[in-house]
């Protein structure tokens, strides 16, 4: 393993294990920070590919690592390659690689959802796989983001088909049904009131309160309509990372961070 200060670039995943270690999925491998030093695990330690796209950790402490070249399981000592089968898809259009795992979700039941590149979703229950594609409910086989809310619903954002909600038996396709605008959707976040937030490329952000969607754009105070990340802090403020800085929502209005948080000035 490589011991060095700092971490690689293009950090696409961050998790904390039960011992308080912070793990980063980067373009240069898997990096662990123990509060004092950094340790990076790369090809030489058994990682299938250095370019990591997703990481998650299960109840056993196993780290699942999705890369551009496939999937690894890591127990803290060694990497194990784990083959993720995919559904057959007509005219599949991978964006980077047929083997890329773009995101990983371990849900409340312990089932693991893998976002494949152009082949929809492969769901693993520990024994067998179930597949979700355009043939059985997805609006698009190029899935961008996946999120489980507090009610157990699975929210799915895609690159070309907008956003859907899966309740365990059926899909509700909000974009396809004309309820929201924007075909490229991601950055799901649930606030402490149970509202679901997500971004729609070039159309700002949406808030879903369980009944209706409310859209917010530059006209409402966002820095831009292109949002890259969403996060709620312990004050109940919702933060939006954008292409043109950071916006903050206090429950009533949007503002620049420097207007609300003195440390940002």
PDB file of C-alpha atoms in Angstrom:
ATOM      1  CA  UNK A   1       0.000   0.000   0.000  1.00  0.00           C
ATOM      2  CA  UNK A   2       1.046   3.572  -0.570  1.00  0.00           C
ATOM      3  CA  UNK A   3       1.348   5.921   2.391  1.00  0.00           C
ATOM      4  CA  UNK A   4       1.236   9.579   1.446  1.00  0.00           C
ATOM      5  CA  UNK A   5      -0.196  12.842   2.607  1.00  0.00           C
ATOM      6  CA  UNK A   6      -3.442  13.813   0.976  1.00  0.00           C
ATOM      7  CA  UNK A   7      -5.752  12.085  -1.441  1.00  0.00           C
ATOM      8  CA  UNK A   8      -6.186  11.782  -5.189  1.00  0.00           C
ATOM      9  CA  UNK A   9      -8.272  13.963  -7.421  1.00  0.00           C
ATOM     10  CA  UNK A  10     -11.846  13.442  -8.690  1.00  0.00           C
ATOM     11  CA  UNK A  11     -13.259  12.259  -5.362  1.00  0.00           C
ATOM     12  CA  UNK A  12     -16.590  10.598  -6.147  1.00  0.00           C
ATOM     13  CA  UNK A  13     -17.340   8.843  -2.870  1.00  0.00           C
ATOM     14  CA  UNK A  14     -16.812   9.399   0.879  1.00  0.00           C
ATOM     15  CA  UNK A  15     -17.872   7.063   3.693  1.00  0.00           C
ATOM     16  CA  UNK A  16     -17.069   6.521   7.368  1.00  0.00           C
ATOM     17  CA  UNK A  17     -16.582   3.060   8.852  1.00  0.00           C
ATOM     18  CA  UNK A  18     -17.569   1.892  12.353  1.00  0.00           C
ATOM     19  CA  UNK A  19     -14.091   2.752  13.693  1.00  0.00           C
ATOM     20  CA  UNK A  20     -14.313   6.353  12.530  1.00  0.00           C
ATOM     21  CA  UNK A  21     -11.990   5.981   9.561  1.00  0.00           C
ATOM     22  CA  UNK A  22     -12.893   8.088   6.530  1.00  0.00           C
ATOM     23  CA  UNK A  23     -12.638   6.413   3.128  1.00  0.00           C
ATOM     24  CA  UNK A  24     -12.374   8.291  -0.161  1.00  0.00           C
ATOM     25  CA  UNK A  25     -13.007   6.851  -3.615  1.00  0.00           C
ATOM     26  CA  UNK A  26     -10.734   8.776  -5.962  1.00  0.00           C
ATOM     27  CA  UNK A  27      -9.322   8.674  -9.475  1.00  0.00           C
ATOM     28  CA  UNK A  28      -6.103   7.311  -7.953  1.00  0.00           C
ATOM     29  CA  UNK A  29      -7.488   4.516  -5.801  1.00  0.00           C
ATOM     30  CA  UNK A  30      -9.136   3.985  -2.412  1.00  0.00           C
ATOM     31  CA  UNK A  31      -7.776   6.223   0.347  1.00  0.00           C
ATOM     32  CA  UNK A  32      -8.220   5.738   4.109  1.00  0.00           C
ATOM     33  CA  UNK A  33      -7.796   8.549   6.634  1.00  0.00           C
ATOM     34  CA  UNK A  34      -7.522   7.436  10.265  1.00  0.00           C
ATOM     35  CA  UNK A  35      -7.422  10.942  11.726  1.00  0.00           C
ATOM     36  CA  UNK A  36      -3.661  11.177  11.500  1.00  0.00           C
ATOM     37  CA  UNK A  37      -2.447   9.826   8.184  1.00  0.00           C
ATOM     38  CA  UNK A  38      -3.567   8.737   4.739  1.00  0.00           C
ATOM     39  CA  UNK A  39      -3.178   5.268   3.211  1.00  0.00           C
ATOM     40  CA  UNK A  40      -3.987   4.684  -0.451  1.00  0.00           C
ATOM     41  CA  UNK A  41      -4.851   1.296  -1.944  1.00  0.00           C
ATOM     42  CA  UNK A  42      -4.414   0.976  -5.693  1.00  0.00           C
ATOM     43  CA  UNK A  43      -3.745  -1.595  -8.426  1.00  0.00           C
ATOM     44  CA  UNK A  44      -0.688  -2.958  -6.650  1.00  0.00           C
ATOM     45  CA  UNK A  45      -2.855  -3.894  -3.647  1.00  0.00           C
ATOM     46  CA  UNK A  46      -5.432  -5.724  -5.784  1.00  0.00           C
ATOM     47  CA  UNK A  47      -7.849  -2.977  -6.756  1.00  0.00           C
ATOM     48  CA  UNK A  48      -9.350  -3.861 -10.133  1.00  0.00           C
ATOM     49  CA  UNK A  49      -9.021  -0.292 -11.407  1.00  0.00           C
ATOM     50  CA  UNK A  50      -7.671   2.901  -9.850  1.00  0.00           C
ATOM     51  CA  UNK A  51     -10.503   5.092 -11.123  1.00  0.00           C
ATOM     52  CA  UNK A  52     -13.240   4.753  -8.512  1.00  0.00           C
ATOM     53  CA  UNK A  53     -16.786   5.919  -9.139  1.00  0.00           C
ATOM     54  CA  UNK A  54     -18.650   4.682  -6.038  1.00  0.00           C
ATOM     55  CA  UNK A  55     -18.107   3.283  -2.552  1.00  0.00           C
ATOM     56  CA  UNK A  56     -20.437   2.016   0.160  1.00  0.00           C
ATOM     57  CA  UNK A  57     -20.052  -0.089   3.287  1.00  0.00           C
ATOM     58  CA  UNK A  58     -22.303  -2.919   4.468  1.00  0.00           C
ATOM     59  CA  UNK A  59     -23.253  -3.997   7.998  1.00  0.00           C
ATOM     60  CA  UNK A  60     -20.321  -6.426   8.097  1.00  0.00           C
ATOM     61  CA  UNK A  61     -17.866  -3.618   7.456  1.00  0.00           C
ATOM     62  CA  UNK A  62     -17.100  -4.760   3.927  1.00  0.00           C
ATOM     63  CA  UNK A  63     -16.402  -1.868   1.564  1.00  0.00           C
ATOM     64  CA  UNK A  64     -17.892  -2.211  -1.903  1.00  0.00           C
ATOM     65  CA  UNK A  65     -15.841  -0.338  -4.484  1.00  0.00           C
ATOM     66  CA  UNK A  66     -17.233   0.464  -7.924  1.00  0.00           C
ATOM     67  CA  UNK A  67     -14.656   1.387 -10.538  1.00  0.00           C
ATOM     68  CA  UNK A  68     -14.513   2.071 -14.250  1.00  0.00           C
ATOM     69  CA  UNK A  69     -13.277  -1.498 -14.657  1.00  0.00           C
ATOM     70  CA  UNK A  70     -15.701  -3.367 -12.413  1.00  0.00           C
ATOM     71  CA  UNK A  71     -16.402  -4.038  -8.739  1.00  0.00           C
ATOM     72  CA  UNK A  72     -14.277  -4.960  -5.725  1.00  0.00           C
ATOM     73  CA  UNK A  73     -15.105  -6.034  -2.177  1.00  0.00           C
ATOM     74  CA  UNK A  74     -12.564  -4.927   0.433  1.00  0.00           C
ATOM     75  CA  UNK A  75     -12.410  -6.304   3.996  1.00  0.00           C
ATOM     76  CA  UNK A  76      -9.652  -3.950   5.085  1.00  0.00           C
ATOM     77  CA  UNK A  77      -6.904  -6.388   4.170  1.00  0.00           C
ATOM     78  CA  UNK A  78      -7.481  -7.671   0.671  1.00  0.00           C
ATOM     79  CA  UNK A  79      -9.558  -6.921  -2.395  1.00  0.00           C
ATOM     80  CA  UNK A  80     -11.853  -9.476  -3.971  1.00  0.00           C
ATOM     81  CA  UNK A  81     -13.248  -9.049  -7.472  1.00  0.00           C
ATOM     82  CA  UNK A  82     -17.030  -9.383  -7.547  1.00  0.00           C
ATOM     83  CA  UNK A  83     -18.741  -9.904 -10.886  1.00  0.00           C
ATOM     84  CA  UNK A  84     -21.926  -7.884 -11.345  1.00  0.00           C
ATOM     85  CA  UNK A  85     -24.123  -9.488 -14.010  1.00  0.00           C
ATOM     86  CA  UNK A  86     -26.134  -7.215 -16.286  1.00  0.00           C
ATOM     87  CA  UNK A  87     -29.385  -7.583 -18.142  1.00  0.00           C
ATOM     88  CA  UNK A  88     -29.184  -7.881 -21.899  1.00  0.00           C
ATOM     89  CA  UNK A  89     -29.973  -4.469 -23.359  1.00  0.00           C
ATOM     90  CA  UNK A  90     -30.595  -3.712 -27.016  1.00  0.00           C
ATOM     91  CA  UNK A  91     -28.435  -0.921 -28.384  1.00  0.00           C
ATOM     92  CA  UNK A  92     -26.770  -0.275 -25.034  1.00  0.00           C
ATOM     93  CA  UNK A  93     -24.846   2.992 -24.928  1.00  0.00           C
ATOM     94  CA  UNK A  94     -22.239   2.952 -22.131  1.00  0.00           C
ATOM     95  CA  UNK A  95     -20.911   6.425 -21.381  1.00  0.00           C
ATOM     96  CA  UNK A  96     -17.408   5.302 -20.338  1.00  0.00           C
ATOM     97  CA  UNK A  97     -17.108   1.527 -20.007  1.00  0.00           C
ATOM     98  CA  UNK A  98     -19.353  -1.538 -20.070  1.00  0.00           C
ATOM     99  CA  UNK A  99     -17.767  -2.577 -16.771  1.00  0.00           C
ATOM    100  CA  UNK A 100     -18.156   0.726 -14.924  1.00  0.00           C
ATOM    101  CA  UNK A 101     -20.175   0.730 -11.697  1.00  0.00           C
ATOM    102  CA  UNK A 102     -21.402   4.318 -11.492  1.00  0.00           C
ATOM    103  CA  UNK A 103     -22.995   4.209  -8.040  1.00  0.00           C
ATOM    104  CA  UNK A 104     -23.794   1.793  -5.200  1.00  0.00           C
ATOM    105  CA  UNK A 105     -26.685   1.847  -2.736  1.00  0.00           C
ATOM    106  CA  UNK A 106     -27.004  -0.531   0.206  1.00  0.00           C
ATOM    107  CA  UNK A 107     -30.628  -0.201   1.303  1.00  0.00           C
ATOM    108  CA  UNK A 108     -32.216  -0.701   4.724  1.00  0.00           C
ATOM    109  CA  UNK A 109     -32.834  -4.388   3.968  1.00  0.00           C
ATOM    110  CA  UNK A 110     -29.198  -4.931   3.088  1.00  0.00           C
ATOM    111  CA  UNK A 111     -29.861  -5.352  -0.621  1.00  0.00           C
ATOM    112  CA  UNK A 112     -27.200  -3.798  -2.830  1.00  0.00           C
ATOM    113  CA  UNK A 113     -28.105  -1.750  -5.907  1.00  0.00           C
ATOM    114  CA  UNK A 114     -25.437  -1.329  -8.578  1.00  0.00           C
ATOM    115  CA  UNK A 115     -25.756   1.305 -11.298  1.00  0.00           C
ATOM    116  CA  UNK A 116     -24.205  -0.121 -14.439  1.00  0.00           C
ATOM    117  CA  UNK A 117     -23.041   1.885 -17.426  1.00  0.00           C
ATOM    118  CA  UNK A 118     -25.804   1.695 -20.030  1.00  0.00           C
ATOM    119  CA  UNK A 119     -27.405  -1.494 -18.703  1.00  0.00           C
ATOM    120  CA  UNK A 120     -29.722  -0.145 -16.020  1.00  0.00           C
ATOM    121  CA  UNK A 121     -29.590  -1.415 -12.430  1.00  0.00           C
ATOM    122  CA  UNK A 122     -28.478  -4.758 -11.012  1.00  0.00           C
ATOM    123  CA  UNK A 123     -29.862  -5.447  -7.522  1.00  0.00           C
ATOM    124  CA  UNK A 124     -28.222  -8.095  -5.317  1.00  0.00           C
ATOM    125  CA  UNK A 125     -29.956  -9.620  -2.276  1.00  0.00           C
ATOM    126  CA  UNK A 126     -26.949 -11.666  -1.178  1.00  0.00           C
ATOM    127  CA  UNK A 127     -28.013 -14.714  -3.184  1.00  0.00           C
ATOM    128  CA  UNK A 128     -29.366 -13.647  -6.553  1.00  0.00           C
ATOM    129  CA  UNK A 129     -29.724 -10.635  -8.834  1.00  0.00           C
ATOM    130  CA  UNK A 130     -32.750  -8.706 -10.040  1.00  0.00           C
ATOM    131  CA  UNK A 131     -32.479  -6.355 -13.005  1.00  0.00           C
ATOM    132  CA  UNK A 132     -34.182  -3.056 -13.784  1.00  0.00           C
ATOM    133  CA  UNK A 133     -34.076  -1.615 -17.306  1.00  0.00           C
ATOM    134  CA  UNK A 134     -36.332   0.286 -19.674  1.00  0.00           C
ATOM    135  CA  UNK A 135     -38.032  -3.036 -20.366  1.00  0.00           C
ATOM    136  CA  UNK A 136     -39.485  -3.233 -16.847  1.00  0.00           C
ATOM    137  CA  UNK A 137     -39.872   0.306 -15.545  1.00  0.00           C
ATOM    138  CA  UNK A 138     -36.771   2.479 -15.859  1.00  0.00           C
ATOM    139  CA  UNK A 139     -37.082   5.520 -18.093  1.00  0.00           C
ATOM    140  CA  UNK A 140     -33.440   5.251 -19.165  1.00  0.00           C
ATOM    141  CA  UNK A 141     -30.701   2.619 -18.949  1.00  0.00           C
ATOM    142  CA  UNK A 142     -28.062   5.271 -18.208  1.00  0.00           C
ATOM    143  CA  UNK A 143     -28.716   5.822 -14.512  1.00  0.00           C
ATOM    144  CA  UNK A 144     -27.055   8.796 -12.806  1.00  0.00           C
ATOM    145  CA  UNK A 145     -28.042   8.546  -9.134  1.00  0.00           C
ATOM    146  CA  UNK A 146     -29.938   6.366  -6.669  1.00  0.00           C
ATOM    147  CA  UNK A 147     -31.251   7.149  -3.185  1.00  0.00           C
ATOM    148  CA  UNK A 148     -33.421   5.501  -0.521  1.00  0.00           C
ATOM    149  CA  UNK A 149     -35.716   7.782   1.482  1.00  0.00           C
ATOM    150  CA  UNK A 150     -36.874   7.319   5.079  1.00  0.00           C
ATOM    151  CA  UNK A 151     -40.009   5.538   3.864  1.00  0.00           C
ATOM    152  CA  UNK A 152     -38.013   2.933   1.949  1.00  0.00           C
ATOM    153  CA  UNK A 153     -38.786   4.336  -1.504  1.00  0.00           C
ATOM    154  CA  UNK A 154     -35.968   4.172  -4.034  1.00  0.00           C
ATOM    155  CA  UNK A 155     -35.418   7.367  -6.036  1.00  0.00           C
ATOM    156  CA  UNK A 156     -33.665   6.989  -9.379  1.00  0.00           C
ATOM    157  CA  UNK A 157     -32.193   9.808 -11.435  1.00  0.00           C
ATOM    158  CA  UNK A 158     -31.078   9.220 -15.009  1.00  0.00           C
ATOM    159  CA  UNK A 159     -29.099  11.013 -17.692  1.00  0.00           C
ATOM    160  CA  UNK A 160     -31.760  10.976 -20.390  1.00  0.00           C
ATOM    161  CA  UNK A 161     -35.045   9.958 -18.736  1.00  0.00           C
ATOM    162  CA  UNK A 162     -35.463  12.171 -15.678  1.00  0.00           C
ATOM    163  CA  UNK A 163     -36.474  10.970 -12.229  1.00  0.00           C
ATOM    164  CA  UNK A 164     -38.510   7.997 -10.981  1.00  0.00           C
ATOM    165  CA  UNK A 165     -39.616   6.581  -7.631  1.00  0.00           C
ATOM    166  CA  UNK A 166     -39.750   2.837  -6.988  1.00  0.00           C
ATOM    167  CA  UNK A 167     -41.915   1.700  -4.056  1.00  0.00           C
ATOM    168  CA  UNK A 168     -40.817  -1.922  -4.125  1.00  0.00           C
ATOM    169  CA  UNK A 169     -43.373  -3.051  -6.674  1.00  0.00           C
ATOM    170  CA  UNK A 170     -43.853  -0.322  -9.291  1.00  0.00           C
ATOM    171  CA  UNK A 171     -42.289   2.809 -10.745  1.00  0.00           C
ATOM    172  CA  UNK A 172     -43.701   6.323 -10.835  1.00  0.00           C
ATOM    173  CA  UNK A 173     -41.996   8.229 -13.632  1.00  0.00           C
ATOM    174  CA  UNK A 174     -42.370  11.900 -12.800  1.00  0.00           C
ATOM    175  CA  UNK A 175     -40.477  13.273 -15.794  1.00  0.00           C
ATOM    176  CA  UNK A 176     -42.048  10.943 -18.327  1.00  0.00           C
ATOM    177  CA  UNK A 177     -45.486  11.851 -16.977  1.00  0.00           C
ATOM    178  CA  UNK A 178     -44.749  15.574 -17.444  1.00  0.00           C
ATOM    179  CA  UNK A 179     -44.742  16.444 -13.751  1.00  0.00           C
ATOM    180  CA  UNK A 180     -41.192  17.839 -13.722  1.00  0.00           C
ATOM    181  CA  UNK A 181     -38.824  19.307 -16.321  1.00  0.00           C
ATOM    182  CA  UNK A 182     -35.293  18.153 -17.076  1.00  0.00           C
ATOM    183  CA  UNK A 183     -34.100  14.771 -18.275  1.00  0.00           C
ATOM    184  CA  UNK A 184     -30.759  14.717 -16.397  1.00  0.00           C
ATOM    185  CA  UNK A 185     -31.470  14.342 -12.676  1.00  0.00           C
ATOM    186  CA  UNK A 186     -29.418  13.509  -9.571  1.00  0.00           C
ATOM    187  CA  UNK A 187     -28.156  14.794  -6.169  1.00  0.00           C
ATOM    188  CA  UNK A 188     -30.992  13.405  -4.030  1.00  0.00           C
ATOM    189  CA  UNK A 189     -31.233  14.633  -0.440  1.00  0.00           C
ATOM    190  CA  UNK A 190     -33.931  14.205   2.215  1.00  0.00           C
ATOM    191  CA  UNK A 191     -34.257  17.034   4.740  1.00  0.00           C
ATOM    192  CA  UNK A 192     -35.374  16.706   8.361  1.00  0.00           C
ATOM    193  CA  UNK A 193     -38.968  17.426   7.355  1.00  0.00           C
ATOM    194  CA  UNK A 194     -39.040  14.482   4.956  1.00  0.00           C
ATOM    195  CA  UNK A 195     -38.849  16.615   1.815  1.00  0.00           C
ATOM    196  CA  UNK A 196     -36.924  15.080  -1.077  1.00  0.00           C
ATOM    197  CA  UNK A 197     -34.625  17.468  -2.944  1.00  0.00           C
ATOM    198  CA  UNK A 198     -32.906  16.771  -6.266  1.00  0.00           C
ATOM    199  CA  UNK A 199     -31.403  18.715  -9.133  1.00  0.00           C
ATOM    200  CA  UNK A 200     -32.441  18.749 -12.778  1.00  0.00           C
ATOM    201  CA  UNK A 201     -29.680  19.886 -15.127  1.00  0.00           C
ATOM    202  CA  UNK A 202     -30.418  23.423 -16.376  1.00  0.00           C
ATOM    203  CA  UNK A 203     -33.760  23.465 -14.533  1.00  0.00           C
ATOM    204  CA  UNK A 204     -32.565  24.162 -10.993  1.00  0.00           C
ATOM    205  CA  UNK A 205     -33.776  22.034  -8.087  1.00  0.00           C
ATOM    206  CA  UNK A 206     -37.022  20.408  -7.030  1.00  0.00           C
ATOM    207  CA  UNK A 207     -38.482  19.807  -3.572  1.00  0.00           C
ATOM    208  CA  UNK A 208     -41.031  17.025  -3.153  1.00  0.00           C
ATOM    209  CA  UNK A 209     -43.131  17.182   0.021  1.00  0.00           C
ATOM    210  CA  UNK A 210     -44.871  13.862  -0.499  1.00  0.00           C
ATOM    211  CA  UNK A 211     -47.700  15.405  -2.465  1.00  0.00           C
ATOM    212  CA  UNK A 212     -46.362  18.012  -4.863  1.00  0.00           C
ATOM    213  CA  UNK A 213     -43.141  19.226  -6.455  1.00  0.00           C
ATOM    214  CA  UNK A 214     -41.858  22.783  -6.071  1.00  0.00           C
ATOM    215  CA  UNK A 215     -39.237  24.009  -8.516  1.00  0.00           C
ATOM    216  CA  UNK A 216     -36.566  26.575  -7.595  1.00  0.00           C
ATOM    217  CA  UNK A 217     -34.358  28.360 -10.163  1.00  0.00           C
ATOM    218  CA  UNK A 218     -32.141  31.426 -10.534  1.00  0.00           C
ATOM    219  CA  UNK A 219     -35.298  33.518 -10.388  1.00  0.00           C
ATOM    220  CA  UNK A 220     -35.770  32.309  -6.811  1.00  0.00           C
ATOM    221  CA  UNK A 221     -32.195  33.149  -5.813  1.00  0.00           C
ATOM    222  CA  UNK A 222     -30.101  30.123  -6.830  1.00  0.00           C
ATOM    223  CA  UNK A 223     -26.675  31.075  -8.158  1.00  0.00           C
ATOM    224  CA  UNK A 224     -27.333  29.036 -11.294  1.00  0.00           C
ATOM    225  CA  UNK A 225     -29.716  26.398 -12.629  1.00  0.00           C
ATOM    226  CA  UNK A 226     -26.931  23.807 -12.769  1.00  0.00           C
ATOM    227  CA  UNK A 227     -26.526  22.166  -9.359  1.00  0.00           C
ATOM    228  CA  UNK A 228     -23.757  19.705  -8.500  1.00  0.00           C
ATOM    229  CA  UNK A 229     -24.527  18.777  -4.884  1.00  0.00           C
ATOM    230  CA  UNK A 230     -27.178  19.181  -2.156  1.00  0.00           C
ATOM    231  CA  UNK A 231     -26.743  18.870   1.619  1.00  0.00           C
ATOM    232  CA  UNK A 232     -28.726  19.776   4.750  1.00  0.00           C
ATOM    233  CA  UNK A 233     -26.785  20.947   7.817  1.00  0.00           C
ATOM    234  CA  UNK A 234     -27.689  20.594  11.502  1.00  0.00           C
ATOM    235  CA  UNK A 235     -29.390  24.010  11.420  1.00  0.00           C
ATOM    236  CA  UNK A 236     -31.885  22.760   8.855  1.00  0.00           C
ATOM    237  CA  UNK A 237     -30.324  24.882   6.118  1.00  0.00           C
ATOM    238  CA  UNK A 238     -30.053  23.280   2.680  1.00  0.00           C
ATOM    239  CA  UNK A 239     -26.809  23.907   0.805  1.00  0.00           C
ATOM    240  CA  UNK A 240     -26.444  23.796  -2.972  1.00  0.00           C
ATOM    241  CA  UNK A 241     -23.076  23.453  -4.667  1.00  0.00           C
ATOM    242  CA  UNK A 242     -23.326  24.995  -8.124  1.00  0.00           C
ATOM    243  CA  UNK A 243     -21.135  25.824 -11.099  1.00  0.00           C
ATOM    244  CA  UNK A 244     -21.089  29.409  -9.834  1.00  0.00           C
ATOM    245  CA  UNK A 245     -20.532  29.062  -6.100  1.00  0.00           C
ATOM    246  CA  UNK A 246     -22.645  27.950  -3.152  1.00  0.00           C
ATOM    247  CA  UNK A 247     -26.268  28.850  -2.470  1.00  0.00           C
ATOM    248  CA  UNK A 248     -28.092  28.437   0.825  1.00  0.00           C
ATOM    249  CA  UNK A 249     -31.804  27.918   1.546  1.00  0.00           C
ATOM    250  CA  UNK A 250     -33.032  28.828   5.030  1.00  0.00           C
ATOM    251  CA  UNK A 251     -36.521  27.431   4.603  1.00  0.00           C
ATOM    252  CA  UNK A 252     -37.917  30.596   3.078  1.00  0.00           C
ATOM    253  CA  UNK A 253     -35.408  32.170   0.704  1.00  0.00           C
ATOM    254  CA  UNK A 254     -32.198  31.440  -1.185  1.00  0.00           C
ATOM    255  CA  UNK A 255     -29.082  33.489  -0.626  1.00  0.00           C
ATOM    256  CA  UNK A 256     -25.343  33.488  -1.186  1.00  0.00           C
ATOM    257  CA  UNK A 257     -23.494  31.687   1.606  1.00  0.00           C
ATOM    258  CA  UNK A 258     -21.516  34.815   2.476  1.00  0.00           C
ATOM    259  CA  UNK A 259     -24.781  36.638   3.244  1.00  0.00           C
ATOM    260  CA  UNK A 260     -25.710  34.135   5.968  1.00  0.00           C
ATOM    261  CA  UNK A 261     -22.567  32.424   7.205  1.00  0.00           C
ATOM    262  CA  UNK A 262     -19.925  34.938   8.386  1.00  0.00           C
ATOM    263  CA  UNK A 263     -17.062  32.466   8.023  1.00  0.00           C
ATOM    264  CA  UNK A 264     -17.670  32.341   4.265  1.00  0.00           C
ATOM    265  CA  UNK A 265     -16.809  36.017   3.764  1.00  0.00           C
TER     266      UNK A 265
END
